Amino acid sequence: MAALLRSEWQASRGMCGNLQWFMHTDALSTKQGKRRMRLVALDLIRFFAAIFVVFYHYTYRPNSTDFGYLSYISQYGYLGVPLFFMISGFVIALSAHNRTPVKFAVSRFLRLYPTLWVCVIFTVVVASLLSNANFSTKQILANFTLLNEYLGISDVDGVYWTLKQELKFYFCVFLLLIFNVFNKFRIWITGWILLTAIHAISGQPFFLGWFISPGYSPFFIAGIGFYLLHKEGKSSFTTVVIFSSLVLGVIKAYEQASGFIQSPVFLERLTAPIIVIGFFVTMYAFSLGKLQLEDRRSYVVLGSLTYPLYLRKH
């Protein structure tokens, strides 16, 4: 029984990290007069993205043979990660609009850190009880900050990497607000796209990853592009932003497939970018109001279920 519990813990470790990662998609709303209108379609997109990742971890474990042909579909569930980064780009742009740097920072801190601390403690306790893992106080406190890599301290749980990419994104937006240039989208998004493209080709500038994730930048950029499309309508600039991020995202998805799919053949590698294109089409339709839904509590609940689903995803 103890061995079984240890195996299950190892399969489910990192759950809290991903849970907290999804909490950046907080109350999605815009003001229309005195009424608050939720972007409920985004709740459903978020829910299905979580389902993709849940199926990936439950039915596509490296040594699992229990799910037969289902695993041929669920092997692409890891693509829920870039979809969530796209949602993050949209939501954070919405959250930062007309906010002061301090209010933005406080809102992000409250969304990110309290739950992170609970999850780190939970992981440490469970890992210590069910395995031989040992964690120093220094390591735990460093992980509380999500800056442990900069301090040369190892992770309590490696899957917190998603939170670190989010934190970098938050920090960059915070700097844009500090210098009062957040609304100058044409300048900084253009520069971000160019840096991402150059890095994809040459690996330079080598230090870009210290500030923002070069590999996942296309998806954050796409989310911001869809926010601008939703807010301002079609324009040549939003078209270029979305198309550029699509091209870079497709390349990333093709390259990334070998890291998540066991010995993928060409068709499997090709399927990953096709799915990503589907995500872009979905977000495009949503941003243009083609996926509007009534503000029903059931949709909100489904969106909120991403938290407990991720809590037991493995």
PDB file of C-alpha atoms in Angstrom:
ATOM      1  CA  MET A   1       0.000   0.000   0.000  1.00  0.00           C
ATOM      2  CA  ALA A   2       2.810   2.403   0.866  1.00  0.00           C
ATOM      3  CA  ALA A   3       4.466   1.685  -2.484  1.00  0.00           C
ATOM      4  CA  LEU A   4       1.183   2.330  -4.255  1.00  0.00           C
ATOM      5  CA  LEU A   5       0.746   5.627  -2.429  1.00  0.00           C
ATOM      6  CA  ARG A   6       4.283   6.676  -3.319  1.00  0.00           C
ATOM      7  CA  SER A   7       3.636   5.815  -6.963  1.00  0.00           C
ATOM      8  CA  GLU A   8       0.411   7.803  -6.975  1.00  0.00           C
ATOM      9  CA  TRP A   9       2.105  10.779  -5.337  1.00  0.00           C
ATOM     10  CA  GLN A  10       4.891  10.736  -7.927  1.00  0.00           C
ATOM     11  CA  ALA A  11       2.264  10.666 -10.668  1.00  0.00           C
ATOM     12  CA  SER A  12       0.370  13.545  -9.114  1.00  0.00           C
ATOM     13  CA  ARG A  13       3.200  15.736  -7.827  1.00  0.00           C
ATOM     14  CA  GLY A  14       3.045  19.292  -8.920  1.00  0.00           C
ATOM     15  CA  MET A  15      -0.721  19.410  -8.898  1.00  0.00           C
ATOM     16  CA  CYS A  16      -0.850  22.485  -6.716  1.00  0.00           C
ATOM     17  CA  GLY A  17       1.603  24.295  -8.928  1.00  0.00           C
ATOM     18  CA  ASN A  18      -0.642  23.926 -11.921  1.00  0.00           C
ATOM     19  CA  LEU A  19      -3.680  24.758  -9.831  1.00  0.00           C
ATOM     20  CA  GLN A  20      -2.180  28.079  -8.820  1.00  0.00           C
ATOM     21  CA  TRP A  21      -1.041  28.700 -12.382  1.00  0.00           C
ATOM     22  CA  PHE A  22      -4.665  28.620 -13.559  1.00  0.00           C
ATOM     23  CA  MET A  23      -5.767  31.092 -10.906  1.00  0.00           C
ATOM     24  CA  HIS A  24      -4.430  33.965 -12.977  1.00  0.00           C
ATOM     25  CA  THR A  25      -7.607  33.619 -15.052  1.00  0.00           C
ATOM     26  CA  ASP A  26      -9.618  35.418 -12.399  1.00  0.00           C
ATOM     27  CA  ALA A  27     -12.997  37.107 -12.798  1.00  0.00           C
ATOM     28  CA  LEU A  28     -13.194  37.845 -16.499  1.00  0.00           C
ATOM     29  CA  SER A  29     -15.410  40.864 -16.872  1.00  0.00           C
ATOM     30  CA  THR A  30     -15.922  44.157 -18.613  1.00  0.00           C
ATOM     31  CA  LYS A  31     -18.117  47.076 -17.538  1.00  0.00           C
ATOM     32  CA  GLN A  32     -21.177  47.843 -19.606  1.00  0.00           C
ATOM     33  CA  GLY A  33     -22.852  50.740 -17.826  1.00  0.00           C
ATOM     34  CA  LYS A  34     -23.453  49.613 -14.266  1.00  0.00           C
ATOM     35  CA  ARG A  35     -23.699  45.967 -15.293  1.00  0.00           C
ATOM     36  CA  ARG A  36     -20.782  43.555 -15.190  1.00  0.00           C
ATOM     37  CA  MET A  37     -20.772  41.109 -18.099  1.00  0.00           C
ATOM     38  CA  ARG A  38     -18.605  38.026 -17.758  1.00  0.00           C
ATOM     39  CA  LEU A  39     -16.773  36.680 -20.771  1.00  0.00           C
ATOM     40  CA  VAL A  40     -18.334  33.304 -20.086  1.00  0.00           C
ATOM     41  CA  ALA A  41     -17.123  31.643 -23.284  1.00  0.00           C
ATOM     42  CA  LEU A  42     -13.594  32.020 -21.964  1.00  0.00           C
ATOM     43  CA  ASP A  43     -14.620  30.064 -18.862  1.00  0.00           C
ATOM     44  CA  LEU A  44     -15.587  27.144 -21.084  1.00  0.00           C
ATOM     45  CA  ILE A  45     -12.404  27.392 -23.133  1.00  0.00           C
ATOM     46  CA  ARG A  46     -10.441  27.337 -19.882  1.00  0.00           C
ATOM     47  CA  PHE A  47     -12.414  24.314 -18.682  1.00  0.00           C
ATOM     48  CA  PHE A  48     -11.731  22.318 -21.848  1.00  0.00           C
ATOM     49  CA  ALA A  49      -8.056  23.286 -21.731  1.00  0.00           C
ATOM     50  CA  ALA A  50      -7.910  21.815 -18.221  1.00  0.00           C
ATOM     51  CA  ILE A  51      -9.675  18.666 -19.441  1.00  0.00           C
ATOM     52  CA  PHE A  52      -7.035  18.299 -22.187  1.00  0.00           C
ATOM     53  CA  VAL A  53      -4.240  18.331 -19.623  1.00  0.00           C
ATOM     54  CA  VAL A  54      -6.125  16.037 -17.228  1.00  0.00           C
ATOM     55  CA  PHE A  55      -6.561  13.415 -19.950  1.00  0.00           C
ATOM     56  CA  TYR A  56      -2.920  13.728 -20.931  1.00  0.00           C
ATOM     57  CA  HIS A  57      -1.723  12.930 -17.408  1.00  0.00           C
ATOM     58  CA  TYR A  58      -4.318  10.261 -16.628  1.00  0.00           C
ATOM     59  CA  THR A  59      -4.171   8.296 -19.871  1.00  0.00           C
ATOM     60  CA  TYR A  60      -0.745   9.017 -21.338  1.00  0.00           C
ATOM     61  CA  ARG A  61       1.674   8.139 -18.592  1.00  0.00           C
ATOM     62  CA  PRO A  62       4.950   6.792 -20.027  1.00  0.00           C
ATOM     63  CA  ASN A  63       4.411   3.250 -18.735  1.00  0.00           C
ATOM     64  CA  SER A  64       0.633   3.093 -19.035  1.00  0.00           C
ATOM     65  CA  THR A  65      -1.008   0.574 -21.381  1.00  0.00           C
ATOM     66  CA  ASP A  66      -4.501   0.685 -19.890  1.00  0.00           C
ATOM     67  CA  PHE A  67      -6.170   3.175 -22.189  1.00  0.00           C
ATOM     68  CA  GLY A  68      -5.527   1.784 -25.653  1.00  0.00           C
ATOM     69  CA  TYR A  69      -6.546   3.998 -28.523  1.00  0.00           C
ATOM     70  CA  LEU A  70      -7.652   6.813 -26.190  1.00  0.00           C
ATOM     71  CA  SER A  71      -3.992   7.583 -25.550  1.00  0.00           C
ATOM     72  CA  TYR A  72      -3.525   8.378 -29.240  1.00  0.00           C
ATOM     73  CA  ILE A  73      -5.850  11.322 -28.684  1.00  0.00           C
ATOM     74  CA  SER A  74      -4.907  12.270 -25.131  1.00  0.00           C
ATOM     75  CA  GLN A  75      -1.202  12.430 -26.025  1.00  0.00           C
ATOM     76  CA  TYR A  76      -1.918  15.919 -27.336  1.00  0.00           C
ATOM     77  CA  GLY A  77      -3.429  17.070 -24.041  1.00  0.00           C
ATOM     78  CA  TYR A  78      -0.239  18.888 -23.039  1.00  0.00           C
ATOM     79  CA  LEU A  79      -1.242  21.521 -25.583  1.00  0.00           C
ATOM     80  CA  GLY A  80      -3.641  22.823 -22.963  1.00  0.00           C
ATOM     81  CA  VAL A  81      -0.570  24.628 -21.573  1.00  0.00           C
ATOM     82  CA  PRO A  82      -0.058  27.021 -24.519  1.00  0.00           C
ATOM     83  CA  LEU A  83      -3.837  27.514 -24.677  1.00  0.00           C
ATOM     84  CA  PHE A  84      -3.777  28.682 -21.066  1.00  0.00           C
ATOM     85  CA  PHE A  85      -0.913  31.044 -21.858  1.00  0.00           C
ATOM     86  CA  MET A  86      -3.074  32.511 -24.626  1.00  0.00           C
ATOM     87  CA  ILE A  87      -5.901  32.983 -22.135  1.00  0.00           C
ATOM     88  CA  SER A  88      -3.393  34.565 -19.751  1.00  0.00           C
ATOM     89  CA  GLY A  89      -2.326  37.097 -22.376  1.00  0.00           C
ATOM     90  CA  PHE A  90      -5.959  38.097 -22.880  1.00  0.00           C
ATOM     91  CA  VAL A  91      -6.825  38.244 -19.184  1.00  0.00           C
ATOM     92  CA  ILE A  92      -3.719  40.094 -18.026  1.00  0.00           C
ATOM     93  CA  ALA A  93      -4.136  42.712 -20.757  1.00  0.00           C
ATOM     94  CA  LEU A  94      -7.724  43.126 -19.578  1.00  0.00           C
ATOM     95  CA  SER A  95      -6.636  43.280 -15.938  1.00  0.00           C
ATOM     96  CA  ALA A  96      -3.902  45.854 -16.586  1.00  0.00           C
ATOM     97  CA  HIS A  97      -6.138  48.177 -18.604  1.00  0.00           C
ATOM     98  CA  ASN A  98      -6.660  51.468 -16.735  1.00  0.00           C
ATOM     99  CA  ARG A  99      -4.978  50.114 -13.591  1.00  0.00           C
ATOM    100  CA  THR A 100      -2.144  51.680 -11.679  1.00  0.00           C
ATOM    101  CA  PRO A 101       1.072  49.649 -11.313  1.00  0.00           C
ATOM    102  CA  VAL A 102       0.417  49.208  -7.587  1.00  0.00           C
ATOM    103  CA  LYS A 103      -3.139  47.947  -8.051  1.00  0.00           C
ATOM    104  CA  PHE A 104      -2.007  45.568 -10.775  1.00  0.00           C
ATOM    105  CA  ALA A 105       0.857  44.241  -8.646  1.00  0.00           C
ATOM    106  CA  VAL A 106      -1.371  43.753  -5.604  1.00  0.00           C
ATOM    107  CA  SER A 107      -4.034  41.942  -7.619  1.00  0.00           C
ATOM    108  CA  ARG A 108      -1.453  39.603  -9.165  1.00  0.00           C
ATOM    109  CA  PHE A 109       0.262  38.982  -5.834  1.00  0.00           C
ATOM    110  CA  LEU A 110      -2.999  38.011  -4.155  1.00  0.00           C
ATOM    111  CA  ARG A 111      -3.898  35.744  -7.060  1.00  0.00           C
ATOM    112  CA  LEU A 112      -0.552  34.021  -7.218  1.00  0.00           C
ATOM    113  CA  TYR A 113       1.238  33.764  -3.907  1.00  0.00           C
ATOM    114  CA  PRO A 114      -1.183  32.759  -1.107  1.00  0.00           C
ATOM    115  CA  THR A 115      -2.295  29.634  -2.944  1.00  0.00           C
ATOM    116  CA  LEU A 116       1.281  28.958  -4.040  1.00  0.00           C
ATOM    117  CA  TRP A 117       2.424  28.911  -0.405  1.00  0.00           C
ATOM    118  CA  VAL A 118      -0.325  26.455   0.531  1.00  0.00           C
ATOM    119  CA  CYS A 119       0.626  24.227  -2.394  1.00  0.00           C
ATOM    120  CA  VAL A 120       4.344  24.278  -1.611  1.00  0.00           C
ATOM    121  CA  ILE A 121       3.621  23.289   1.987  1.00  0.00           C
ATOM    122  CA  PHE A 122       1.240  20.561   0.811  1.00  0.00           C
ATOM    123  CA  THR A 123       3.825  19.185  -1.613  1.00  0.00           C
ATOM    124  CA  VAL A 124       6.567  19.219   1.031  1.00  0.00           C
ATOM    125  CA  VAL A 125       4.398  17.408   3.594  1.00  0.00           C
ATOM    126  CA  VAL A 126       3.123  14.738   1.199  1.00  0.00           C
ATOM    127  CA  ALA A 127       6.528  14.185  -0.393  1.00  0.00           C
ATOM    128  CA  SER A 128       8.170  13.844   3.000  1.00  0.00           C
ATOM    129  CA  LEU A 129       5.572  11.333   4.178  1.00  0.00           C
ATOM    130  CA  LEU A 130       5.397   9.179   1.059  1.00  0.00           C
ATOM    131  CA  SER A 131       8.978   9.293  -0.137  1.00  0.00           C
ATOM    132  CA  ASN A 132      12.490   9.926   1.057  1.00  0.00           C
ATOM    133  CA  ALA A 133      12.452  13.532  -0.105  1.00  0.00           C
ATOM    134  CA  ASN A 134      14.094  16.081   2.162  1.00  0.00           C
ATOM    135  CA  PHE A 135      13.582  19.825   1.882  1.00  0.00           C
ATOM    136  CA  SER A 136      15.573  22.465   3.709  1.00  0.00           C
ATOM    137  CA  THR A 137      13.971  25.564   5.145  1.00  0.00           C
ATOM    138  CA  LYS A 138      16.051  27.629   2.721  1.00  0.00           C
ATOM    139  CA  GLN A 139      14.716  25.653  -0.243  1.00  0.00           C
ATOM    140  CA  ILE A 140      11.101  25.968   0.897  1.00  0.00           C
ATOM    141  CA  LEU A 141      11.364  29.720   1.491  1.00  0.00           C
ATOM    142  CA  ALA A 142      13.069  30.231  -1.865  1.00  0.00           C
ATOM    143  CA  ASN A 143      10.286  28.305  -3.577  1.00  0.00           C
ATOM    144  CA  PHE A 144       7.774  30.550  -1.820  1.00  0.00           C
ATOM    145  CA  THR A 145       9.126  33.398  -3.963  1.00  0.00           C
ATOM    146  CA  LEU A 146       9.247  31.484  -7.291  1.00  0.00           C
ATOM    147  CA  LEU A 147      12.685  33.044  -7.709  1.00  0.00           C
ATOM    148  CA  ASN A 148      14.620  30.016  -6.499  1.00  0.00           C
ATOM    149  CA  GLU A 149      16.267  29.390  -9.890  1.00  0.00           C
ATOM    150  CA  TYR A 150      17.805  32.856  -9.815  1.00  0.00           C
ATOM    151  CA  LEU A 151      19.183  31.959  -6.381  1.00  0.00           C
ATOM    152  CA  GLY A 152      20.578  28.633  -7.589  1.00  0.00           C
ATOM    153  CA  ILE A 153      18.133  26.630  -5.436  1.00  0.00           C
ATOM    154  CA  SER A 154      16.277  23.594  -6.778  1.00  0.00           C
ATOM    155  CA  ASP A 155      12.503  23.327  -7.142  1.00  0.00           C
ATOM    156  CA  VAL A 156      10.265  21.679  -4.587  1.00  0.00           C
ATOM    157  CA  ASP A 157       8.253  20.589  -7.596  1.00  0.00           C
ATOM    158  CA  GLY A 158       9.422  21.026 -11.171  1.00  0.00           C
ATOM    159  CA  VAL A 159       6.000  21.740 -12.621  1.00  0.00           C
ATOM    160  CA  TYR A 160       6.008  25.143 -10.943  1.00  0.00           C
ATOM    161  CA  TRP A 161       7.770  26.231 -14.122  1.00  0.00           C
ATOM    162  CA  THR A 162       4.381  27.329 -15.485  1.00  0.00           C
ATOM    163  CA  LEU A 163       3.991  29.744 -12.596  1.00  0.00           C
ATOM    164  CA  LYS A 164       7.453  31.128 -13.237  1.00  0.00           C
ATOM    165  CA  GLN A 165       6.561  31.929 -16.837  1.00  0.00           C
ATOM    166  CA  GLU A 166       3.433  33.674 -15.587  1.00  0.00           C
ATOM    167  CA  LEU A 167       5.420  35.662 -13.018  1.00  0.00           C
ATOM    168  CA  LYS A 168       7.854  36.855 -15.684  1.00  0.00           C
ATOM    169  CA  PHE A 169       4.924  37.958 -17.812  1.00  0.00           C
ATOM    170  CA  TYR A 170       3.339  39.787 -14.880  1.00  0.00           C
ATOM    171  CA  PHE A 171       6.612  41.534 -14.110  1.00  0.00           C
ATOM    172  CA  CYS A 172       7.036  42.743 -17.707  1.00  0.00           C
ATOM    173  CA  VAL A 173       3.491  44.126 -17.718  1.00  0.00           C
ATOM    174  CA  PHE A 174       4.193  45.766 -14.359  1.00  0.00           C
ATOM    175  CA  LEU A 175       7.257  47.519 -15.843  1.00  0.00           C
ATOM    176  CA  LEU A 176       5.195  48.721 -18.788  1.00  0.00           C
ATOM    177  CA  LEU A 177       2.705  50.208 -16.337  1.00  0.00           C
ATOM    178  CA  ILE A 178       5.482  51.766 -14.249  1.00  0.00           C
ATOM    179  CA  PHE A 179       6.847  53.597 -17.317  1.00  0.00           C
ATOM    180  CA  ASN A 180       3.340  54.447 -18.490  1.00  0.00           C
ATOM    181  CA  VAL A 181       3.766  52.735 -21.869  1.00  0.00           C
ATOM    182  CA  PHE A 182       1.426  49.765 -21.483  1.00  0.00           C
ATOM    183  CA  ASN A 183      -1.087  51.288 -23.902  1.00  0.00           C
ATOM    184  CA  LYS A 184       1.618  51.833 -26.540  1.00  0.00           C
ATOM    185  CA  PHE A 185       0.986  48.332 -27.869  1.00  0.00           C
ATOM    186  CA  ARG A 186       2.400  49.009 -31.329  1.00  0.00           C
ATOM    187  CA  ILE A 187       5.845  49.718 -29.897  1.00  0.00           C
ATOM    188  CA  TRP A 188       6.427  47.030 -27.301  1.00  0.00           C
ATOM    189  CA  ILE A 189       4.480  44.200 -28.925  1.00  0.00           C
ATOM    190  CA  THR A 190       6.355  44.778 -32.192  1.00  0.00           C
ATOM    191  CA  GLY A 191       9.639  44.655 -30.305  1.00  0.00           C
ATOM    192  CA  TRP A 192       8.550  41.531 -28.423  1.00  0.00           C
ATOM    193  CA  ILE A 193       7.605  39.724 -31.639  1.00  0.00           C
ATOM    194  CA  LEU A 194      10.934  40.621 -33.260  1.00  0.00           C
ATOM    195  CA  LEU A 195      12.940  39.459 -30.228  1.00  0.00           C
ATOM    196  CA  THR A 196      10.944  36.209 -30.105  1.00  0.00           C
ATOM    197  CA  ALA A 197      11.528  35.550 -33.812  1.00  0.00           C
ATOM    198  CA  ILE A 198      15.253  36.330 -33.565  1.00  0.00           C
ATOM    199  CA  HIS A 199      15.589  34.064 -30.549  1.00  0.00           C
ATOM    200  CA  ALA A 200      13.767  31.238 -32.362  1.00  0.00           C
ATOM    201  CA  ILE A 201      16.239  31.500 -35.240  1.00  0.00           C
ATOM    202  CA  SER A 202      19.509  32.213 -33.465  1.00  0.00           C
ATOM    203  CA  GLY A 203      18.999  31.641 -29.743  1.00  0.00           C
ATOM    204  CA  GLN A 204      19.897  35.291 -29.171  1.00  0.00           C
ATOM    205  CA  PRO A 205      19.669  37.360 -27.109  1.00  0.00           C
ATOM    206  CA  PHE A 206      20.707  34.537 -24.790  1.00  0.00           C
ATOM    207  CA  PHE A 207      19.456  36.384 -21.716  1.00  0.00           C
ATOM    208  CA  LEU A 208      15.885  36.825 -22.987  1.00  0.00           C
ATOM    209  CA  GLY A 209      14.696  33.862 -20.944  1.00  0.00           C
ATOM    210  CA  TRP A 210      15.650  35.653 -17.748  1.00  0.00           C
ATOM    211  CA  PHE A 211      12.856  38.158 -18.358  1.00  0.00           C
ATOM    212  CA  ILE A 212      10.230  36.334 -20.427  1.00  0.00           C
ATOM    213  CA  SER A 213       9.755  32.851 -21.880  1.00  0.00           C
ATOM    214  CA  PRO A 214      10.992  32.974 -25.515  1.00  0.00           C
ATOM    215  CA  GLY A 215       9.405  29.648 -26.429  1.00  0.00           C
ATOM    216  CA  TYR A 216       5.962  30.456 -25.030  1.00  0.00           C
ATOM    217  CA  SER A 217       5.980  34.155 -25.873  1.00  0.00           C
ATOM    218  CA  PRO A 218       3.956  33.583 -29.080  1.00  0.00           C
ATOM    219  CA  PHE A 219       1.017  32.433 -26.984  1.00  0.00           C
ATOM    220  CA  PHE A 220       1.141  35.331 -24.527  1.00  0.00           C
ATOM    221  CA  ILE A 221       1.438  37.708 -27.502  1.00  0.00           C
ATOM    222  CA  ALA A 222      -1.492  36.013 -29.221  1.00  0.00           C
ATOM    223  CA  GLY A 223      -3.635  36.480 -26.111  1.00  0.00           C
ATOM    224  CA  ILE A 224      -2.861  40.202 -26.062  1.00  0.00           C
ATOM    225  CA  GLY A 225      -3.606  40.389 -29.780  1.00  0.00           C
ATOM    226  CA  PHE A 226      -6.986  38.753 -29.213  1.00  0.00           C
ATOM    227  CA  TYR A 227      -7.672  41.185 -26.382  1.00  0.00           C
ATOM    228  CA  LEU A 228      -7.000  44.091 -28.743  1.00  0.00           C
ATOM    229  CA  LEU A 229      -9.218  42.477 -31.363  1.00  0.00           C
ATOM    230  CA  HIS A 230     -11.979  42.094 -28.779  1.00  0.00           C
ATOM    231  CA  LYS A 231     -11.558  45.638 -27.484  1.00  0.00           C
ATOM    232  CA  GLU A 232     -10.863  47.624 -30.661  1.00  0.00           C
ATOM    233  CA  GLY A 233     -12.002  45.415 -33.532  1.00  0.00           C
ATOM    234  CA  LYS A 234     -10.072  44.417 -36.620  1.00  0.00           C
ATOM    235  CA  SER A 235      -7.048  46.413 -37.683  1.00  0.00           C
ATOM    236  CA  SER A 236      -3.904  45.815 -39.689  1.00  0.00           C
ATOM    237  CA  PHE A 237      -1.873  45.846 -36.469  1.00  0.00           C
ATOM    238  CA  THR A 238      -3.942  43.171 -34.687  1.00  0.00           C
ATOM    239  CA  THR A 239      -3.888  41.068 -37.849  1.00  0.00           C
ATOM    240  CA  VAL A 240      -0.080  41.206 -37.982  1.00  0.00           C
ATOM    241  CA  VAL A 241       0.217  40.450 -34.255  1.00  0.00           C
ATOM    242  CA  ILE A 242      -2.092  37.440 -34.385  1.00  0.00           C
ATOM    243  CA  PHE A 243      -0.650  36.072 -37.628  1.00  0.00           C
ATOM    244  CA  SER A 244       2.949  36.496 -36.441  1.00  0.00           C
ATOM    245  CA  SER A 245       2.225  34.784 -33.134  1.00  0.00           C
ATOM    246  CA  LEU A 246       0.412  32.020 -35.024  1.00  0.00           C
ATOM    247  CA  VAL A 247       3.448  31.321 -37.197  1.00  0.00           C
ATOM    248  CA  LEU A 248       5.808  31.323 -34.222  1.00  0.00           C
ATOM    249  CA  GLY A 249       3.371  29.243 -32.147  1.00  0.00           C
ATOM    250  CA  VAL A 250       2.991  26.627 -34.864  1.00  0.00           C
ATOM    251  CA  ILE A 251       6.770  26.272 -35.104  1.00  0.00           C
ATOM    252  CA  LYS A 252       6.979  25.936 -31.320  1.00  0.00           C
ATOM    253  CA  ALA A 253       4.235  23.286 -31.260  1.00  0.00           C
ATOM    254  CA  TYR A 254       5.976  21.221 -33.939  1.00  0.00           C
ATOM    255  CA  GLU A 255       9.322  21.366 -32.145  1.00  0.00           C
ATOM    256  CA  GLN A 256       7.809  20.719 -28.710  1.00  0.00           C
ATOM    257  CA  ALA A 257       5.969  17.548 -29.723  1.00  0.00           C
ATOM    258  CA  SER A 258       9.035  15.338 -29.264  1.00  0.00           C
ATOM    259  CA  GLY A 259       9.310  16.499 -25.662  1.00  0.00           C
ATOM    260  CA  PHE A 260       5.803  15.363 -24.708  1.00  0.00           C
ATOM    261  CA  ILE A 261       4.937  12.550 -27.117  1.00  0.00           C
ATOM    262  CA  GLN A 262       6.872   9.313 -26.961  1.00  0.00           C
ATOM    263  CA  SER A 263       8.920   8.876 -30.169  1.00  0.00           C
ATOM    264  CA  PRO A 264       6.489  10.846 -32.346  1.00  0.00           C
ATOM    265  CA  VAL A 265       6.290  10.111 -36.052  1.00  0.00           C
ATOM    266  CA  PHE A 266       5.966  12.926 -38.580  1.00  0.00           C
ATOM    267  CA  LEU A 267       2.147  12.798 -38.619  1.00  0.00           C
ATOM    268  CA  GLU A 268       2.004  13.130 -34.822  1.00  0.00           C
ATOM    269  CA  ARG A 269       4.401  16.058 -34.879  1.00  0.00           C
ATOM    270  CA  LEU A 270       2.273  17.657 -37.608  1.00  0.00           C
ATOM    271  CA  THR A 271      -0.950  17.142 -35.652  1.00  0.00           C
ATOM    272  CA  ALA A 272       0.276  19.291 -32.746  1.00  0.00           C
ATOM    273  CA  PRO A 273       0.500  22.545 -34.764  1.00  0.00           C
ATOM    274  CA  ILE A 274      -2.841  21.763 -36.406  1.00  0.00           C
ATOM    275  CA  ILE A 275      -4.421  21.629 -32.946  1.00  0.00           C
ATOM    276  CA  VAL A 276      -2.724  24.918 -32.058  1.00  0.00           C
ATOM    277  CA  ILE A 277      -4.214  26.462 -35.205  1.00  0.00           C
ATOM    278  CA  GLY A 278      -7.595  25.272 -33.913  1.00  0.00           C
ATOM    279  CA  PHE A 279      -6.953  27.128 -30.653  1.00  0.00           C
ATOM    280  CA  PHE A 280      -6.185  30.299 -32.584  1.00  0.00           C
ATOM    281  CA  VAL A 281      -9.368  29.942 -34.627  1.00  0.00           C
ATOM    282  CA  THR A 282     -11.379  29.455 -31.427  1.00  0.00           C
ATOM    283  CA  MET A 283      -9.857  32.498 -29.728  1.00  0.00           C
ATOM    284  CA  TYR A 284     -10.330  34.532 -32.893  1.00  0.00           C
ATOM    285  CA  ALA A 285     -14.035  33.671 -33.006  1.00  0.00           C
ATOM    286  CA  PHE A 286     -14.372  34.433 -29.311  1.00  0.00           C
ATOM    287  CA  SER A 287     -12.654  37.808 -29.657  1.00  0.00           C
ATOM    288  CA  LEU A 288     -15.024  38.820 -32.443  1.00  0.00           C
ATOM    289  CA  GLY A 289     -18.054  37.905 -30.326  1.00  0.00           C
ATOM    290  CA  LYS A 290     -18.899  34.789 -32.322  1.00  0.00           C
ATOM    291  CA  LEU A 291     -18.868  32.607 -29.208  1.00  0.00           C
ATOM    292  CA  GLN A 292     -21.048  34.712 -26.942  1.00  0.00           C
ATOM    293  CA  LEU A 293     -22.991  32.772 -24.319  1.00  0.00           C
ATOM    294  CA  GLU A 294     -25.577  33.698 -21.750  1.00  0.00           C
ATOM    295  CA  ASP A 295     -24.126  34.523 -18.350  1.00  0.00           C
ATOM    296  CA  ARG A 296     -25.151  31.274 -16.692  1.00  0.00           C
ATOM    297  CA  ARG A 297     -23.782  30.152 -13.372  1.00  0.00           C
ATOM    298  CA  SER A 298     -23.143  26.674 -14.779  1.00  0.00           C
ATOM    299  CA  TYR A 299     -20.565  28.070 -17.205  1.00  0.00           C
ATOM    300  CA  VAL A 300     -18.846  29.950 -14.411  1.00  0.00           C
ATOM    301  CA  VAL A 301     -18.805  26.780 -12.297  1.00  0.00           C
ATOM    302  CA  LEU A 302     -17.231  24.821 -15.163  1.00  0.00           C
ATOM    303  CA  GLY A 303     -14.534  27.460 -15.438  1.00  0.00           C
ATOM    304  CA  SER A 304     -13.942  27.282 -11.695  1.00  0.00           C
ATOM    305  CA  LEU A 305     -13.732  23.482 -11.848  1.00  0.00           C
ATOM    306  CA  THR A 306     -10.322  23.849 -13.467  1.00  0.00           C
ATOM    307  CA  TYR A 307      -8.982  24.315  -9.949  1.00  0.00           C
ATOM    308  CA  PRO A 308     -10.198  21.044  -8.349  1.00  0.00           C
ATOM    309  CA  LEU A 309      -9.668  19.188 -11.624  1.00  0.00           C
ATOM    310  CA  TYR A 310      -6.046  20.209 -11.609  1.00  0.00           C
ATOM    311  CA  LEU A 311      -5.834  19.427  -7.911  1.00  0.00           C
ATOM    312  CA  ARG A 312      -6.405  15.775  -8.807  1.00  0.00           C
ATOM    313  CA  LYS A 313      -5.425  15.776 -12.473  1.00  0.00           C
ATOM    314  CA  HIS A 314      -3.044  12.827 -12.291  1.00  0.00           C
TER     315      HIS A 314
END
